[in-house]
mmCIF file of C-alpha atoms in Angstrom:
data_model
loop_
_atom_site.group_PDB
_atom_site.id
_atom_site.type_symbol
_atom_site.label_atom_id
_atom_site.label_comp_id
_atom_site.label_asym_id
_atom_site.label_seq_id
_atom_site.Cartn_x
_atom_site.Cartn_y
_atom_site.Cartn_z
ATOM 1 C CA UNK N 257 0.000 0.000 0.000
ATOM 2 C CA UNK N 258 3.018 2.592 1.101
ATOM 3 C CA UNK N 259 4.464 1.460 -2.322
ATOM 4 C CA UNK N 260 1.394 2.285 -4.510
ATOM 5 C CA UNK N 261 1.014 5.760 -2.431
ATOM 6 C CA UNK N 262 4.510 6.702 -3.129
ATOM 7 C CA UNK N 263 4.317 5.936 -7.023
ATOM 8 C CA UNK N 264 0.752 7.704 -6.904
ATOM 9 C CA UNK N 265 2.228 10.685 -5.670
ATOM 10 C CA UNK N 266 5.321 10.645 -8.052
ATOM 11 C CA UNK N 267 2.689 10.659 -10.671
ATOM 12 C CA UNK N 268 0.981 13.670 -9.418
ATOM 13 C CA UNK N 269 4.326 15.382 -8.703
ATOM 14 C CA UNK N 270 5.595 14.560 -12.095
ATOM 15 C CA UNK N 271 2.123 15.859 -13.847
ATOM 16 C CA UNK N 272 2.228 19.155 -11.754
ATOM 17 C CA UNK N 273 5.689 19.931 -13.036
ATOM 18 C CA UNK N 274 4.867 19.408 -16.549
ATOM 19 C CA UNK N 275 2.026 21.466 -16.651
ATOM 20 C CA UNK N 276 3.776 23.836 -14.885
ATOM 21 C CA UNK N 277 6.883 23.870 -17.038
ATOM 22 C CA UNK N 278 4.607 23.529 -20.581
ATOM 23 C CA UNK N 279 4.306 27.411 -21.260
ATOM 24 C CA UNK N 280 7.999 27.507 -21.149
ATOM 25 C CA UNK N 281 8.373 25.168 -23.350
ATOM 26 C CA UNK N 282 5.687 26.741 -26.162
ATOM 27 C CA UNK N 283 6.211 29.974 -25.844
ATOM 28 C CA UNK N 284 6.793 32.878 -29.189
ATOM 29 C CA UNK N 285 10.265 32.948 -29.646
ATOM 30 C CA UNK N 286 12.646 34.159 -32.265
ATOM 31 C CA UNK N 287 15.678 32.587 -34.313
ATOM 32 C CA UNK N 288 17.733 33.949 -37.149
ATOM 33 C CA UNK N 289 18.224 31.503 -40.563
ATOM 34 C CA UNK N 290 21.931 31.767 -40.197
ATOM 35 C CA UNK N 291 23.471 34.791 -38.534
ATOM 36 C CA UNK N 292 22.536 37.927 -37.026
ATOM 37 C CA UNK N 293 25.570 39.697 -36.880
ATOM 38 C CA UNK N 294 25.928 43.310 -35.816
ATOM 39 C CA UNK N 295 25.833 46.062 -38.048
ATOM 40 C CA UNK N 296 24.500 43.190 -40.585
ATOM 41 C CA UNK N 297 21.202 42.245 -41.516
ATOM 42 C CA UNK N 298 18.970 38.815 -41.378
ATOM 43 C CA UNK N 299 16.143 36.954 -41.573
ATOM 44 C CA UNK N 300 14.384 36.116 -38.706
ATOM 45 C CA UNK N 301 11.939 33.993 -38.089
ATOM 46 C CA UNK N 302 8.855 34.244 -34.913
ATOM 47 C CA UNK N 303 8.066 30.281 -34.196
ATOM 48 C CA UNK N 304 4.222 30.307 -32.869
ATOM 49 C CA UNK N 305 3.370 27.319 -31.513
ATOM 50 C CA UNK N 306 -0.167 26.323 -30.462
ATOM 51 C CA UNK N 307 -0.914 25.352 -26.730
ATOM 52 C CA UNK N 308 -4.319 24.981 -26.970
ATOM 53 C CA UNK N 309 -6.431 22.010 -27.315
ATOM 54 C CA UNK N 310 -9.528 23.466 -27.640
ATOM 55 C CA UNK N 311 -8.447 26.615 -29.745
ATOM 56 C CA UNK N 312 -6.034 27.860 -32.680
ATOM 57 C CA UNK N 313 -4.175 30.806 -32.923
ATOM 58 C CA UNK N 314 -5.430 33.295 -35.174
ATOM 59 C CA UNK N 315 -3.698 36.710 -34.466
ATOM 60 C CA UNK N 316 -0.325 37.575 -33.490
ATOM 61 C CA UNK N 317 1.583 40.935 -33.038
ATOM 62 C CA UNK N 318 5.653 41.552 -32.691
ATOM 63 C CA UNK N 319 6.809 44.866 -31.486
ATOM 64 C CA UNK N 320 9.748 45.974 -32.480
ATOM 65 C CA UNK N 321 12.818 47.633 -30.183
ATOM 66 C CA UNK N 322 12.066 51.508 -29.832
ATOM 67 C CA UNK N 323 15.217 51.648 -27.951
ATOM 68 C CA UNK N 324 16.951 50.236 -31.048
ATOM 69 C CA UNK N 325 14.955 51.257 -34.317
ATOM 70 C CA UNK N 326 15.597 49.002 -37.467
ATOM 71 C CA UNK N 327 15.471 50.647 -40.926
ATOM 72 C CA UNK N 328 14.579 47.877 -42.479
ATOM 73 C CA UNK N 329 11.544 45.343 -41.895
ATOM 74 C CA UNK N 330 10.084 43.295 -44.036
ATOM 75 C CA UNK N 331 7.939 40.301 -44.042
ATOM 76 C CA UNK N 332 7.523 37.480 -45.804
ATOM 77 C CA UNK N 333 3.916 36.786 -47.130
ATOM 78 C CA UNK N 334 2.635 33.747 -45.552
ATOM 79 C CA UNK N 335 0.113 31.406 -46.684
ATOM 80 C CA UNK N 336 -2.946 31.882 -44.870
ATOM 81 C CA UNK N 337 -1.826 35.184 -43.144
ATOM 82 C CA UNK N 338 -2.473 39.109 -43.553
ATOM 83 C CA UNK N 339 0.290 40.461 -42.491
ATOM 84 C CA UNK N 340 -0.264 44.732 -41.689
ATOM 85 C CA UNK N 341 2.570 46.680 -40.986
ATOM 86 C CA UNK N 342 2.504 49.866 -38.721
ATOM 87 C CA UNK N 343 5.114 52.299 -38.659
ATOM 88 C CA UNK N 344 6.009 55.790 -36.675
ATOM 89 C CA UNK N 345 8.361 58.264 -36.042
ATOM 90 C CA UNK N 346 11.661 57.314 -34.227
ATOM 91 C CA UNK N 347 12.955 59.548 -31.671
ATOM 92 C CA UNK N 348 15.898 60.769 -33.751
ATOM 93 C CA UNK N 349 15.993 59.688 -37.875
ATOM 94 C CA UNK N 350 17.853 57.052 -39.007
ATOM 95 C CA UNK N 351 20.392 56.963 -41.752
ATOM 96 C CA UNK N 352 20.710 54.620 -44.193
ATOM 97 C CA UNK N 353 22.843 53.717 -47.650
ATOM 98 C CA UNK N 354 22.996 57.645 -47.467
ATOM 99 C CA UNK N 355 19.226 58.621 -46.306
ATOM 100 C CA UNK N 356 17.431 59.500 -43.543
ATOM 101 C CA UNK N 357 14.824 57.090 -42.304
ATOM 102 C CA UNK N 358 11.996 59.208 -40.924
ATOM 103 C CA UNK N 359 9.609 56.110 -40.413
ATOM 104 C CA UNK N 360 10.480 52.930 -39.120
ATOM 105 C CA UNK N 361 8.617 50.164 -38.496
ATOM 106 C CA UNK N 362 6.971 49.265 -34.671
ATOM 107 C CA UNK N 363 4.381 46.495 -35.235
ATOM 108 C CA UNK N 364 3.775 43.542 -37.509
ATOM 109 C CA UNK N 365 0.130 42.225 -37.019
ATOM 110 C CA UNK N 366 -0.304 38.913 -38.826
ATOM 111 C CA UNK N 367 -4.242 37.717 -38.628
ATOM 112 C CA UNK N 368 -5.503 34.638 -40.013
ATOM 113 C CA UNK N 369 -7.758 34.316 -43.404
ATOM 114 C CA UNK N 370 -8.770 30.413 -42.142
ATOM 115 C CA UNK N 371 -7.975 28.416 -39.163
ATOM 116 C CA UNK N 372 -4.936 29.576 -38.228
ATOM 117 C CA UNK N 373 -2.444 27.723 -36.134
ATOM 118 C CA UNK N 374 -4.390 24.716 -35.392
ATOM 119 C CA UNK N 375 -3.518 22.361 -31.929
ATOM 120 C CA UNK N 376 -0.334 20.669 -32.549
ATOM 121 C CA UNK N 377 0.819 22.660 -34.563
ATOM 122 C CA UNK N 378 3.356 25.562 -35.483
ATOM 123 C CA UNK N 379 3.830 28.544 -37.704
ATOM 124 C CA UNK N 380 6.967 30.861 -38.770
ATOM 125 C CA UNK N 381 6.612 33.945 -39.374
ATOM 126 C CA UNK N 382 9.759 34.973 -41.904
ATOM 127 C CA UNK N 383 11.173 39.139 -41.900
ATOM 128 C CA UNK N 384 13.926 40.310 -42.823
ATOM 129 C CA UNK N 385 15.342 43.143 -40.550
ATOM 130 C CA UNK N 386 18.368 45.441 -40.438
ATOM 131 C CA UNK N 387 20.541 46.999 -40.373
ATOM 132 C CA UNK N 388 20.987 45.237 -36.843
ATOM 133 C CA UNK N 389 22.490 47.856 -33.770
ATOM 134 C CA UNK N 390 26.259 47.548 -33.264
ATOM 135 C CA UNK N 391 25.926 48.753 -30.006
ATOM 136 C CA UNK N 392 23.652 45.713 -28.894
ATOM 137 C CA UNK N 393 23.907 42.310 -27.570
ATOM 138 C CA UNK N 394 20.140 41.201 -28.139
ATOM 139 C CA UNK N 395 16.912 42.695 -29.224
ATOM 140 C CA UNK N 396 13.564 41.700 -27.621
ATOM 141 C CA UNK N 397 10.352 41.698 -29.379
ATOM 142 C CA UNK N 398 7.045 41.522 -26.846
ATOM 143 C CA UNK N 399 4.616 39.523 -28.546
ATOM 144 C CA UNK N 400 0.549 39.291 -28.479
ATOM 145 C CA UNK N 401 -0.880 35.872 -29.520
ATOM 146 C CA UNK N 402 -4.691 35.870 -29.741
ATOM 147 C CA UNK N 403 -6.693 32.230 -29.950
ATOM 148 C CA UNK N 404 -9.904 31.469 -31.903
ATOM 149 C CA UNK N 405 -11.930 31.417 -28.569
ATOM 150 C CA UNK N 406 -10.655 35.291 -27.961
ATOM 151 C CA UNK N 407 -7.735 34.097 -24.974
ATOM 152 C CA UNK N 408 -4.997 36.686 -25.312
ATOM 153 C CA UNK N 409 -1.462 35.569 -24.305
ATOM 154 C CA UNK N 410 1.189 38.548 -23.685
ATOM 155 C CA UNK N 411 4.839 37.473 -24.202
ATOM 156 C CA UNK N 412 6.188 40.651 -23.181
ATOM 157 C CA UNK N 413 8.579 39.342 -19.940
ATOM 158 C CA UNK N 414 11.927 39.911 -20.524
ATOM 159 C CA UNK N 415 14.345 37.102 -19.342
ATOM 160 C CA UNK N 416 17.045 37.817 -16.898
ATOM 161 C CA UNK N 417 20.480 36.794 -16.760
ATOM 162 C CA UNK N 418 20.812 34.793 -13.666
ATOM 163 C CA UNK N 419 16.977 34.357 -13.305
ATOM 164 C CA UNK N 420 14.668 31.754 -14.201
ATOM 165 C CA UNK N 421 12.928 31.936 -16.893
ATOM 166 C CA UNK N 422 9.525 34.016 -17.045
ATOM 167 C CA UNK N 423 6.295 32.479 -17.690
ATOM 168 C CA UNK N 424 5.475 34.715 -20.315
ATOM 169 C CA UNK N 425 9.016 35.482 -21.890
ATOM 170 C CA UNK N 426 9.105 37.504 -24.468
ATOM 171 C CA UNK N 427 11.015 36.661 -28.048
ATOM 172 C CA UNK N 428 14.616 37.475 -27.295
ATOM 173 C CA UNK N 429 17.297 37.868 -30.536
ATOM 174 C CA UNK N 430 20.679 37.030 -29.696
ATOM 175 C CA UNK N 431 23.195 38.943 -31.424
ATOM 176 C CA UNK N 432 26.511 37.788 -32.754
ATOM 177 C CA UNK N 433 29.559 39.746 -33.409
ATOM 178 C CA UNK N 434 30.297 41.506 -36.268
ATOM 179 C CA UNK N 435 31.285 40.268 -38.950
ATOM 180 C CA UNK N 436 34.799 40.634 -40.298
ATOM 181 C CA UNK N 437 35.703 43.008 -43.519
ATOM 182 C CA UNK N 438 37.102 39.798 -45.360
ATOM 183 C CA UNK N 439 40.395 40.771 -44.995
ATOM 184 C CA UNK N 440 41.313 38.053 -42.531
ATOM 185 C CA UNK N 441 39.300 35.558 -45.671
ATOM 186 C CA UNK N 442 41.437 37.091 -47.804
ATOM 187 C CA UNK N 443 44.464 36.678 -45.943
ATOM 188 C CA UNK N 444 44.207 32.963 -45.091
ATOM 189 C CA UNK N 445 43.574 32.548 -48.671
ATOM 190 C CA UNK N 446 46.601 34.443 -49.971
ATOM 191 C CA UNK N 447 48.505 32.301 -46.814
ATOM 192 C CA UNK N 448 47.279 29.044 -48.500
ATOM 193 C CA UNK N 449 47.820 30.477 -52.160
ATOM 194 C CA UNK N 450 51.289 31.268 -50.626
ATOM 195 C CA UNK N 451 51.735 27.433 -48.867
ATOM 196 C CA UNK N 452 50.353 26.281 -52.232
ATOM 197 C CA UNK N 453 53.291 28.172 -54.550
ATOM 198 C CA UNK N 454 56.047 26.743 -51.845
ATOM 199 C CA UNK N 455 54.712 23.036 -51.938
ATOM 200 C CA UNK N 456 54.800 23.686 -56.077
ATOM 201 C CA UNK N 457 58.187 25.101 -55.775
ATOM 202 C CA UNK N 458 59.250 22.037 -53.644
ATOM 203 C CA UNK N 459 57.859 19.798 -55.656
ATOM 204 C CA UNK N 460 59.615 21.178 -59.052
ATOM 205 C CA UNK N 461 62.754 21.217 -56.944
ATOM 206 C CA UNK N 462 62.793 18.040 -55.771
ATOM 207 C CA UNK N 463 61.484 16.991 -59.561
ATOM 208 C CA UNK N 464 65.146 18.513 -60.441
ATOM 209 C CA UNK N 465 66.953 16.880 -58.097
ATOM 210 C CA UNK N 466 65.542 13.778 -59.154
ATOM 211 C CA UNK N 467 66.357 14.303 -62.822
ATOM 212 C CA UNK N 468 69.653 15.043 -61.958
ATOM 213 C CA UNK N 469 70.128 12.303 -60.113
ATOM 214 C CA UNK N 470 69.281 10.328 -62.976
ATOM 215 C CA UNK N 471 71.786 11.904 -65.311
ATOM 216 C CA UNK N 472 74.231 11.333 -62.797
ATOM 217 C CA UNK N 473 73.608 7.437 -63.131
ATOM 218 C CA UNK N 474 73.534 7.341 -66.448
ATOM 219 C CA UNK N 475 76.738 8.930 -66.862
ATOM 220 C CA UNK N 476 78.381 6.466 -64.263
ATOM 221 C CA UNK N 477 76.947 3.427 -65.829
ATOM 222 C CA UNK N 478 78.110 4.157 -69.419
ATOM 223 C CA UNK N 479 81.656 5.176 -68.014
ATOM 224 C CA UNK N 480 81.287 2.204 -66.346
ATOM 225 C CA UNK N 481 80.412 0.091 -69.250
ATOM 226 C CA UNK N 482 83.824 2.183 -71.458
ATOM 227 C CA UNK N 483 85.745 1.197 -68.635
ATOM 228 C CA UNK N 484 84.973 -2.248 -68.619
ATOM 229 C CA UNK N 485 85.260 -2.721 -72.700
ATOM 230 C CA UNK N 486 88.593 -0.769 -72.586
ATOM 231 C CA UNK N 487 89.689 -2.849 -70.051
ATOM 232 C CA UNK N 488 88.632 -6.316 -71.597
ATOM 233 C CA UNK N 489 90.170 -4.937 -74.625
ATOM 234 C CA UNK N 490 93.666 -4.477 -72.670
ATOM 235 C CA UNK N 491 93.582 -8.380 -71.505
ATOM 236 C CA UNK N 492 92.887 -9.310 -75.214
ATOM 237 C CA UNK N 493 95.384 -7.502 -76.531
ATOM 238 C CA UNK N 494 97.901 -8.786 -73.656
ATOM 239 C CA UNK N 495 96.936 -12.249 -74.060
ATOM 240 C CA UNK N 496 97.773 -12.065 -77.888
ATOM 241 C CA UNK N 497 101.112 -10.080 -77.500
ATOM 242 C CA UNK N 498 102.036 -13.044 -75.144
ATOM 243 C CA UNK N 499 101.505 -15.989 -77.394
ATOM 244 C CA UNK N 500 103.254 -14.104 -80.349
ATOM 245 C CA UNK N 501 106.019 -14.164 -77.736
ATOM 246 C CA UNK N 502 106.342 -17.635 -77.712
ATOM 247 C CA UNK N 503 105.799 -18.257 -81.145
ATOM 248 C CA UNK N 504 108.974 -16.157 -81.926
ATOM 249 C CA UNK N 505 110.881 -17.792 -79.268
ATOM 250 C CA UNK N 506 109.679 -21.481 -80.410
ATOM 251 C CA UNK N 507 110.571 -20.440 -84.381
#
C-alpha cells in the first residue's frame, strides 16, 4: 500500500511539473536563418506554436525595439496570413545607404484568413530586418498571440540573466559579433595560395633533383660500361702479344 502511495504521488508530482513547465516550453520565440551579426542584416523567423487544445491561434503581433529602431523590416507573405505593418516616427531619424529614415517600423500584425495555427501545430513567421544595432547584444520583441476562442497571451517578460525563466518570456534575438571586412578571408587565402606556390616550388625542386640524379647514373653506368670494354680490350690484346712471344721464341 506505502508502495502504490509513493508511485501515486510521483505521478501527481511529475504531472504538476509538466504542466507547470509547458508554457515555457511553447512559448513565441525568435531565431535567425543563419546569422545575425551586428551592423549586418537577417532573416528572422517568430516560431508560434499552439498550446491549446480546444483553440487555434489566429492573431499575433511583434513589437519591435524603440530603444533600437531598425530601418529595415520586411515580411515574408505567408500562406494563410495578412500580415499589416505599422510604422512611426523614431525619436531621432535614421540613416541609411545615405538617407534619412523618418519612419520605421513598430508592429507587424499577422491575422488569419482560415484556421490559423491549429492544436499541434506551429507557424513561422519569416522578416527580414536590419541593419541590426552595433551597439547591442540582443533585441527583444514583446509579442501578443490571440486564440480562436478570444484568450490573449502577452509574451512581453523579458528574461534575466541569472533568473529563471519568465512564464510569459518575451522573443529574445541574440546577437553575434560583427562580422569581419574579409580581410582576414582574404588573408588565409593568400597564406594558402602562398603554402600552395612553396609546396609547387618544392615539388619542381625536388622533380630537379631527381632528374639530376638520374643523369648522374647514367653517366656512371656508361663510363662504367667504357671502362669495362677498354679494359677487356687491354687483356685481349695482352693475351695475344704473349703468345706471339712464344711463337717467336719457339721459331
Amino acid at each position: 500500500m506505502k508502495a502504490s502511495r509513493i508511485a501515486a504521488a510521483g505521478a501527481v508530482s511529475g504531472i504538476a511539473v509538466l504542466a507547470l513547465s509547458a508554457p515555457a516550453f511553447a512559448h513565441v520565440s525568435v531565431q535567425p536563418e543563419g546569422a545575425a551579426a551586428k551592423g549586418g542584416y537577417a532573416v528572422v523567423d517568430f516560431k508560434v506554436p499552439n498550446e491549446r487544445d480546444n483553440a487555434s491561434t489566429t492573431k499575433l503581433e511583434v513589437n519591435f525595439p524603440t530603444d533600437h529602431p531598425l530601418a529595415s523590416v520586411m515580411p515574408q507573405p505567408v500562406p494563410g496570413w495578412k500580415a499589416e505593418v505599422t510604422k512611426s516616427k523614431p525619436a531621432e531619424p535614421l540613416e541609411s545607404h545615405g538617407e534619412q529614415i523618418t519612419e520605421v517600423v513598430t508592429k507587424v500584425t499577422w491575422t488569419a484568413d482560415g484556421k490559423g495555427v491549429e492544436p499541434g501545430y506551429f507557424q513561422k513567421f519569416p522578416v527580414s530586418i536590419g541593419a541590426l544595432p552595433e551597439d547591442a547584444d540582443q533585441l527583444v520583441f514583446k509579442a501578443i498571440q490571440t486564440y480562436s476562442n478570444k484568450e490573449v497571451v502577452r509574451w512581453i517578460e523579458v528574461p534575466q540573466e541569472g533568473q529563471d525563466e519568465p512564464d510569459t518570456p518575451a522573443p529574445v534575438l541574440k546577437l553575434s559579433a560583427a562580422e569581419d571586412d574579409a580581410h582576414g578571408a582574404a588573408g588565409s587565402s593568400d597564406a594558402k595560395a602562398d603554402d600552395a606556390e612553396a609546396a609547387a616550388q618544392n615539388t619542381a625542386a625536388s622533380s630537379s633533383d631527381s632528374g639530376s640524379g638520374d643523369g648522374s647514373d647514367t653517366t656512371a653506368r656508361v663510363l662504367g660500361i667504357v671502362g669495362i670494354v677498354v679494359g677487356a680490350a687491354g687483356v685481349a690484346y695482352g693475351v695475344l702479344a704473349g703468345r706471339r712471344r712464344n711463337s717467336g721464341a719457339a721459331a
